[in-house]
Coordinates of C-alpha atoms and ligand atoms in Angstrom, one line a residue:
X1 CA 15.8 17.7 1.7
X2 CA 12.7 17.5 2.8
X3 CA 12.2 16.1 5.6
X4 CA 9.5 13.1 5.0
X5 CA 8.7 9.3 5.5
X6 CA 9.4 7.0 2.6
X7 CA 8.0 3.2 3.1
X8 CA 8.0 1.0 -0.4
X9 CA 5.2 -2.1 -0.9
X10 CA 7.1 -4.9 -3.3
X11 CA 4.7 -8.5 -3.0
X12 CA 5.9 -11.2 -3.8
X13 CA 8.1 -12.7 -6.2
X14 CA 6.7 -16.5 -8.1
X15 CA 10.5 -17.9 -8.6
X16 CA 14.4 -18.1 -7.2
X17 CA 14.9 -15.9 -10.5
X18 CA 11.7 -13.7 -9.4
X19 CA 13.4 -13.5 -5.6
X20 CA 16.7 -12.4 -6.8
X21 CA 15.9 -9.9 -8.8
X22 CA 13.6 -8.1 -6.1
X23 CA 17.0 -8.1 -4.0
X24 CA 18.6 -6.0 -6.8
X25 CA 16.0 -3.9 -6.6
X26 CA 15.7 -3.3 -2.8
X27 CA 19.2 -2.7 -2.7
X28 CA 18.5 -0.1 -4.8
X29 CA 15.8 1.1 -3.0
X30 CA 17.7 0.9 -0.1
X31 CA 19.2 4.6 -0.5
X32 CA 16.0 6.1 -0.1
X33 CA 16.6 5.1 3.6
X34 CA 12.7 3.7 4.0
X35 CA 10.7 3.6 7.1
X36 CA 9.8 0.2 6.3
X37 CA 10.0 -1.5 2.6
X38 CA 6.3 -4.2 2.7
X39 CA 5.6 -7.3 0.9
X40 CA 1.9 -8.6 0.4
X41 CA 0.3 -11.0 1.2
X42 CA -2.3 -13.3 -1.4
X43 CA -5.5 -13.2 0.5
X44 CA -6.8 -16.8 2.2
X45 CA -2.8 -17.3 2.4
X46 CA -1.6 -18.4 -0.7
X47 CA 1.4 -16.4 -0.7
X48 CA 1.8 -17.2 3.1
X49 CA 5.5 -19.0 2.6
X50 CA 7.2 -16.4 -0.8
X51 CA 6.2 -12.9 1.9
X52 CA 7.9 -14.6 4.9
X53 CA 10.6 -15.1 2.6
X54 CA 11.0 -11.8 1.5
X55 CA 9.7 -10.3 4.8
X56 CA 13.0 -12.4 6.5
X57 CA 15.0 -11.5 3.6
X58 CA 14.6 -8.2 4.3
X59 CA 14.7 -7.8 7.8
X60 CA 18.3 -9.7 7.9
X61 CA 19.6 -7.0 5.7
X62 CA 18.8 -4.7 8.1
X63 CA 15.8 -2.7 6.9
X64 CA 12.4 -2.6 9.1
X65 CA 10.1 -5.3 7.3
X66 CA 6.1 -5.3 7.2
X67 CA 4.4 -8.1 5.9
X68 CA 0.7 -7.4 4.8
X69 CA -1.6 -9.7 6.8
X70 CA -4.9 -10.2 4.9
X71 CA -7.9 -12.1 7.4
X72 CA -10.1 -13.5 4.8
X73 CA -10.4 -17.1 4.8
X74 CA -8.4 -17.4 7.5
X75 CA -9.0 -19.1 10.7
X76 CA -8.4 -17.2 14.0
X77 CA -5.8 -20.1 15.1
X78 CA -4.7 -19.6 11.1
X79 CA -3.6 -15.8 11.9
X80 CA -2.2 -16.3 15.3
X81 CA -0.1 -18.6 13.8
X82 CA 1.6 -15.9 11.7
X83 CA 2.0 -13.7 13.9
X84 CA 3.6 -15.8 16.5
X85 CA 6.3 -16.7 13.1
X86 CA 6.4 -13.0 12.9
X87 CA 7.4 -12.1 16.0
X88 CA 10.0 -15.3 16.4
X89 CA 11.5 -13.6 13.7
X90 CA 11.5 -9.7 16.3
X91 CA 8.8 -8.0 13.0
X92 CA 7.6 -5.0 14.8
X93 CA 5.1 -3.9 12.2
X94 CA 2.2 -4.9 10.2
X95 CA -0.4 -3.6 7.8
X96 CA -3.2 -5.4 8.6
X97 CA -6.4 -6.2 5.6
X98 CA -9.2 -7.9 5.0
X99 CA -8.2 -8.7 2.1
X100 CA -10.7 -10.3 -1.4
X101 CA -11.5 -13.8 -1.8
X102 CA -10.2 -15.3 -4.2
X103 CA -12.5 -16.4 -7.0
X104 CA -13.9 -19.7 -6.1
X105 CA -12.5 -19.8 -2.5
X106 CA -16.1 -19.5 -0.5
X107 CA -15.0 -20.0 2.7
X108 CA -15.3 -16.4 4.4
X109 CA -13.0 -17.1 7.6
X110 CA -13.6 -16.3 10.9
X111 CA -12.8 -12.1 10.8
X112 CA -15.7 -10.7 8.9
X113 CA -13.6 -7.5 8.2
X114 CA -10.1 -5.6 9.4
X115 CA -11.6 -3.5 11.8
X116 CA -11.6 -7.6 13.7
X117 CA -8.0 -8.2 12.5
X118 CA -6.6 -5.0 13.7
X119 CA -8.8 -6.0 17.5
X120 CA -7.4 -9.7 17.1
X121 CA -4.1 -8.9 16.6
X122 CA -4.1 -6.3 19.7
X123 CA -5.6 -9.0 21.9
X124 CA -2.9 -11.2 20.5
X125 CA -0.1 -9.0 21.2
X126 CA -0.6 -6.2 22.9
X127 CA 1.4 -3.4 21.4
X128 CA 4.1 -5.5 20.0
X129 CA 3.6 -4.4 16.0
X130 CA 2.8 -1.0 14.9
X131 CA -0.7 -2.0 12.8
X132 CA -1.2 -0.3 9.5
X133 CA -4.6 -0.2 8.3
X134 CA -5.8 0.6 4.6
X135 CA -7.6 3.8 3.3
X136 CA -9.6 4.2 0.7
X137 CA -9.6 8.7 -0.6
X138 CA -11.3 7.6 -3.4
X139 CA -13.9 5.1 -1.8
X140 CA -13.3 1.8 -1.6
X141 CA -15.6 -0.2 -4.5
X142 CA -17.7 -2.4 -2.2
X143 CA -18.8 0.4 0.3
X144 CA -21.9 1.4 0.7
X145 CA -21.4 5.2 1.1
X146 CA -18.9 7.2 1.5
X147 CA -20.1 8.1 5.2
X148 CA -20.0 4.1 5.7
X149 CA -16.5 3.6 4.2
X150 CA -15.5 6.9 6.5
X151 CA -17.2 5.1 9.5
X152 CA -15.4 1.6 8.6
X153 CA -11.7 3.7 8.3
X154 CA -12.7 5.0 11.5
X155 CA -13.3 1.8 13.2
X156 CA -10.9 0.3 12.3
X157 CA -8.2 3.0 14.2
X158 CA -9.5 2.8 16.8
X159 CA -9.5 -0.8 17.3
X160 CA -6.2 -0.1 17.6
X161 CA -4.4 1.0 14.1
X162 CA -1.2 3.4 14.4
X163 CA -0.9 4.6 11.4
X164 CA -3.3 4.4 7.0
X165 CA -2.1 4.0 3.5
X166 CA -4.1 5.1 1.1
X167 CA -5.2 3.2 -2.3
X168 CA -3.0 5.1 -4.9
X169 CA -5.2 8.1 -6.5
X170 CA -4.1 10.8 -9.0
X171 CA -6.7 13.6 -7.7
X172 CA -4.9 15.7 -4.3
X173 CA -8.4 16.7 -3.9
X174 CA -9.3 13.2 -2.9
X175 CA -6.5 12.8 -0.4
X176 CA -7.0 16.5 1.5
X177 CA -10.7 15.5 1.8
X178 CA -10.4 12.7 2.3
X179 CA -8.0 13.4 5.5
X180 CA -10.9 16.6 6.2
X181 CA -13.3 14.2 7.2
X182 CA -11.3 11.8 9.2
X183 CA -9.5 14.2 10.8
X184 CA -13.6 15.9 11.6
X185 CA -14.3 12.6 12.6
X186 CA -11.9 12.1 15.5
X187 CA -9.1 10.3 13.9
X188 CA -6.0 11.8 14.5
X189 CA -3.6 8.7 12.8
X190 CA -1.2 9.9 10.3
X191 CA -2.6 8.6 6.4
X192 CA 0.2 8.0 4.6
X193 CA -0.6 8.1 0.5
X194 CA 0.3 5.4 -1.4
X195 CA 1.1 5.9 -5.1
X196 CA 1.4 4.4 -7.9
X197 CA 4.2 4.8 -10.1
X198 CA 2.9 4.6 -14.2
X199 CA 5.4 1.7 -16.1
X200 CA 2.1 0.6 -18.5
X201 CA -1.2 2.9 -18.6
X202 CA -3.0 0.1 -20.0
X203 CA -2.3 -2.6 -17.5
X204 CA -3.5 0.7 -15.0
X205 CA -6.2 1.8 -16.7
X206 CA -7.8 -2.4 -16.2
X207 CA -6.1 -2.2 -12.6
X208 CA -7.9 1.0 -11.8
X209 CA -10.9 -0.6 -12.7
X210 CA -10.8 -3.3 -10.1
X211 CA -9.1 -0.7 -7.8
X212 CA -11.8 1.6 -8.1
X213 CA -9.3 4.3 -8.8
X214 CA -10.4 7.4 -10.8
X215 CA -8.3 8.7 -13.8
X216 CA -8.7 12.2 -14.9
X217 CA -9.7 12.7 -18.6
X218 CA -7.0 15.0 -18.9
X219 CA -4.7 12.2 -17.9
X220 CA -5.4 9.3 -20.1
X221 CA -6.4 11.4 -22.8
X222 CA -2.8 12.4 -22.9
X223 CA -1.6 8.5 -22.0
X224 CA -4.0 7.3 -25.4
X225 CA -2.0 10.0 -27.8
X226 CA 0.3 8.2 -27.4
X227 CA -0.1 4.6 -28.4
X228 CA 2.8 2.7 -27.7
X229 CA 5.4 4.8 -27.0
X230 CA 6.6 3.6 -24.1
X231 CA 9.2 6.6 -23.5
X232 CA 6.5 9.1 -23.5
X233 CA 3.9 7.3 -22.0
X234 CA 7.4 6.4 -19.0
X235 CA 7.8 10.0 -19.2
X236 CA 4.4 11.9 -18.9
X237 CA 3.8 9.5 -16.2
X238 CA 7.1 10.7 -14.2
X239 CA 6.4 14.0 -14.3
X240 CA 2.0 13.7 -13.5
X241 CA 3.5 11.5 -10.2
X242 CA 6.5 13.7 -9.3
X243 CA 3.1 16.4 -9.1
X244 CA 1.2 15.3 -7.4
X245 CA 3.9 13.5 -4.4
X246 CA 4.5 17.6 -5.0
X247 CA 1.1 18.5 -4.2
X248 CA 0.5 16.1 -1.2
X249 CA 3.9 17.1 0.2
X250 CA 3.3 20.3 0.3
X251 CA -0.7 19.9 1.3
X252 CA 0.9 17.7 4.7
X253 CA 1.0 14.9 3.6
X254 CA 3.6 12.7 6.3
X255 CA 4.7 10.7 4.0
X256 CA 4.9 8.9 0.4
X257 CA 4.1 4.9 0.2
X258 CA 5.2 4.3 -2.7
X259 CA 3.8 0.2 -4.8
X260 CA 7.3 -0.4 -6.7
X261 CA 5.6 -3.6 -8.3
X262 CA 9.1 -4.9 -8.0
X263 CA 10.7 -2.2 -10.3
X264 CA 13.3 0.8 -8.2
X265 CA 14.3 3.5 -11.5
X266 CA 10.2 5.3 -11.5
X267 CA 10.6 5.6 -7.3
X268 CA 13.8 6.5 -7.4
X269 CA 13.6 8.3 -10.3
X270 CA 11.1 10.4 -8.1
X271 CA 12.4 10.5 -5.1
X272 CA 15.2 12.3 -7.0
X273 CA 13.3 14.7 -9.2
X274 CA 11.8 15.6 -5.0
X275 CA 14.5 16.5 -3.1
X276 CA 14.2 13.2 -1.0
X277 CA 17.2 11.3 -1.6
X278 CA 19.6 11.4 1.5
X279 CA 22.4 13.8 0.3
X280 CA 20.1 16.2 -2.4
X281 CA 20.2 19.7 -1.3
Ligands
FAD1 P1 -12.1 -3.2 5.6 O1 -11.6 -2.2 6.2 O2 -12.5 -4.3 6.3 O3 -13.2 -3.5 4.7 C1 -13.8 -3.2 3.2 C2 -15.0 -3.3 3.2 O4 -16.0 -3.7 4.4 C3 -14.9 -0.9 2.9 O5 -16.2 -1.5 1.8 C4 -15.7 -1.3 4.3 O6 -16.6 0.5 3.9 C5 -16.7 -2.2 4.2 N1 -16.3 -2.0 5.7 C6 -15.8 -2.2 6.9 N2 -16.0 -2.7 7.9 C7 -17.7 -3.0 8.1 C8 -18.4 -3.6 9.0 N3 -18.0 -3.6 10.7 N4 -19.4 -3.9 8.6 C9 -19.1 -3.3 7.5 N5 -19.0 -3.5 6.5 C10 -17.3 -2.9 6.6 N6 -5.6 -7.6 -0.8 C11 -4.3 -8.4 -0.5 O7 -4.9 -9.4 -0.9 N7 -3.4 -8.6 -0.2 C12 -2.0 -7.3 0.1 O8 -1.4 -7.6 0.0 C13 -3.2 -5.6 0.8 N8 -1.9 -4.8 0.5 C14 -3.2 -3.8 0.2 C15 -2.3 -2.4 0.6 C16 -2.9 -1.0 0.6 C17 -1.7 -0.3 1.6 C18 -4.3 -0.8 0.1 C19 -4.7 0.4 0.8 C20 -4.8 -2.2 0.1 C21 -4.4 -3.5 0.0 N9 -5.1 -4.6 -0.7 C22 -4.5 -6.0 -0.5 C23 -6.0 -4.7 -0.9 C24 -7.8 -4.6 -0.1 O9 -7.2 -6.5 1.0 C25 -8.7 -5.1 -0.6 O10 -9.1 -3.2 -0.7 C26 -9.6 -5.2 0.0 O11 -11.3 -5.5 -0.5 C27 -10.1 -4.2 1.4 O12 -9.5 -4.5 2.8 P2 -9.5 -3.3 4.0 O13 -8.9 -4.0 4.9 O14 -9.7 -2.1 3.4 O15 -10.8 -3.6 4.1

């Protein structure tokens, strides 16, 4: 087995049936013995209670649970209250983000950027939480320049983050370039690549427009040639994402963070192919 740290991300379901399905998927993913399961947070607090509920369940099942928390649209008092609730439940890890303002929401909130949120968490709770922050190997879509974005990343690590998780990407060179330049700025925390298994190419293409992720031309053309042949899309997606993970781990990535989209099958299959399932040779 390749020694590596796996973590898996979920979003909070909208319905009791969604919660039930997520429980079943989580039970399957538990075989990976993940370092933590994380749960996203709707900016402005839109999923506040549902994120909290899923986190509570994960912790009760005996896993490390990491809630995401974004500061946009929230006051310091709101954030203080959420941190206190997580501390009361014994949650020790948090993913600290700025978030994006949902359309129609005018109030930016009291903390403007993730570095201010990290500072606030440290000020309020000391070393209680292990803090993860976001990193963008292909640069954040709103960044003024790659240099500014890298400096913003270094700033939030200096504010007290313990490690980082990247936006998903399909070009491993972008990750290695980002890590090298972060190291040159003195950032020495682990930077975990975020891995998006490919379920639907059409959805991935739309989502990547927003997130600023490049889908390399050779991949795009091949996916497009499959039209709606879902078996071929799944097979090719598994092949390219497994190869990406192999290159990342081979090049020194400390582990993998899977954007599971609340589904276990592809994440498990990629880990099986990588030989990172406990018990595999
Ligand atoms: P920041 O680090 O604040 O950066 C945002 C932008 O501002 C960047 O362009 C940066 O260069 C710039 N910047 C940073 N600091 C400064 C400064 N001091 N002055 C001027 N410019 C600055 N979104 C959610 O809503 N909920 C989630 O649960 C969630 N989970 C995520 C998990 C991961 C691993 C990742 C990679 C992203 C996630 N996101 C989530 C998306 C994220 O909230 C958005 O990408 C958001 O636009 C930026 O958040 P950030 O924490 O990276 O912001």
